[in-house]
XYZ file of C-alpha atoms in Angstrom:
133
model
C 141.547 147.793 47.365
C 143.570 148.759 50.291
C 144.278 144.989 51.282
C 146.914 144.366 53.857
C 150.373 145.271 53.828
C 154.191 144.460 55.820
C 157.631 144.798 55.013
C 159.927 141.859 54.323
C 163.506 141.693 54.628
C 165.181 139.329 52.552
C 167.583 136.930 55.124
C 170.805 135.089 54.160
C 168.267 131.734 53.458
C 166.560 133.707 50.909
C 169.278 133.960 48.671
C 170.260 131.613 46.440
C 173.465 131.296 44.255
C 172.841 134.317 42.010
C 173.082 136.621 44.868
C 169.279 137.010 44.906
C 165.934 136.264 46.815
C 165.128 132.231 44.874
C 162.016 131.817 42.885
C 160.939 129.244 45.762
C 161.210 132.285 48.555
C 158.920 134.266 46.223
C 156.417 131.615 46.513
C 156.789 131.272 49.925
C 156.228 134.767 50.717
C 152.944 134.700 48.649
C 151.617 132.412 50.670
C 152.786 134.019 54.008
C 151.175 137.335 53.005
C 147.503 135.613 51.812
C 147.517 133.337 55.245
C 148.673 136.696 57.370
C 145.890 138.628 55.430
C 143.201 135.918 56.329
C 144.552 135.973 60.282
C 144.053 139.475 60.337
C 140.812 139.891 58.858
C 138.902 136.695 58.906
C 136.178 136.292 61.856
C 137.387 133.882 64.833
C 134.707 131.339 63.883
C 135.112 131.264 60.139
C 139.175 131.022 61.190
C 138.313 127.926 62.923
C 135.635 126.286 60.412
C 137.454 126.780 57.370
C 140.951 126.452 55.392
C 142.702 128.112 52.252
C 144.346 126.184 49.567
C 146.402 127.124 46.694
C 144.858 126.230 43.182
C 147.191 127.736 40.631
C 150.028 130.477 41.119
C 150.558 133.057 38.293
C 153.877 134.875 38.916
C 155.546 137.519 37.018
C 159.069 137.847 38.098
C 160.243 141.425 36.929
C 162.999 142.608 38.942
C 165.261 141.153 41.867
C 166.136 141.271 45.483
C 169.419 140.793 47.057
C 170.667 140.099 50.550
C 169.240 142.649 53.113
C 166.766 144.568 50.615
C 163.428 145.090 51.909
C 160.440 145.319 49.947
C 156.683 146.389 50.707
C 154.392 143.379 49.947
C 150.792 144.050 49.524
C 147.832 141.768 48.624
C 144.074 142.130 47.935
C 141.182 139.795 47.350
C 139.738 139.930 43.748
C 137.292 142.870 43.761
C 134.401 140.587 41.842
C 134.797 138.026 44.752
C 134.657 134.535 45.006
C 133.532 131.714 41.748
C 132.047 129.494 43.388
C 134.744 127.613 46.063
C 137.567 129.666 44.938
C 138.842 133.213 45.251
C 141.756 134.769 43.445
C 144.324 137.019 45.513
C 146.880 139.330 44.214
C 149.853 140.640 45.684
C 152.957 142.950 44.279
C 156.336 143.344 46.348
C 157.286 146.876 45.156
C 161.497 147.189 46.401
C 162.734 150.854 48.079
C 163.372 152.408 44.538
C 159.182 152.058 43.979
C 159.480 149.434 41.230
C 157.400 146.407 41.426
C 159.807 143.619 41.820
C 157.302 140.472 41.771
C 153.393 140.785 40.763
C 151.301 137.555 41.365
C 148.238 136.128 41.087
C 146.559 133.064 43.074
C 143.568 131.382 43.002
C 142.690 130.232 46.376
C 139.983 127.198 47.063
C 137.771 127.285 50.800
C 137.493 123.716 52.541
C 135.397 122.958 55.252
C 137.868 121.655 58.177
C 135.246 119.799 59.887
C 134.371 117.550 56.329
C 137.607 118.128 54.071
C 135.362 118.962 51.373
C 135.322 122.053 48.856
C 132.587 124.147 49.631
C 131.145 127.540 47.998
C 132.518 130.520 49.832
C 130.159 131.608 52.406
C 129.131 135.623 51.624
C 130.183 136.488 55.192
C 133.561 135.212 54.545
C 133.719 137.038 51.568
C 132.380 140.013 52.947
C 135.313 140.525 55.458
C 137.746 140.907 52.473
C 135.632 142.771 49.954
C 134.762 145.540 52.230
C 138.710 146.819 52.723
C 138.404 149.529 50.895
């Protein structure tokens, strides 16, 4: 379950008028972190043939971010794999202090570029993600 990993800095745009990183940011990042994970994993060809999109987002906020913090965001692949055309993805920003400041989960859905149509996740796009650890 080692997944993929970088550190984010939360920017003067982040914030909103509580003096922390906005709910929308959060989302935002989630999505960064599963489309960076897929660039650096995901085989040239299947990069080119296929596209992620977000079915449902399930996000527990638990702690907050202000101006400057940093935070270590990580995200996996579900370990059982893929349901058919979709795939769920985790990931947890843990802040400086070791305390997971936002946990989600997100189910993903694969389209063929070529026909715009859902399509059962190929096992050797699967493969790529379930063999991290």
């Amino acid at each position: 379950m080692s997944g993929f990993e970088k550190h984010i800095t939360a920017g003067p745009d982040d914030i909103d008028e509580l003096g922390h990183v906005n709910n929308a940011v959060w989302v935002r990042w989630i999505q960064d972190m599963a489309v960076s994970h897929w660039a650096s994993r995901a085989d040239a060809a299947h990069a080119d043939a296929y596209i992620w999109v977000v079915v449902r987002h399930e996000i527990d906020y638990l702690g907050n971010v202000g101006p400057g913090e940093s935070v270590l965001a990580r995200t996996w692949v579900d370990p059982e794999g893929p349901r058919g055309a979709r795939f769920d993805r985790h990931v947890e920003f843990t802040g400086e202090d070791g305390k997971v400041r936002v946990r989600a989960r997100s189910t993903w859905a694969i389209i063929d570029r070529a026909s715009g149509r859902i399509l059962r996740v190929p096992k050797e796009v699967s493969a790529r993600f379930l063999d991290e650890g």
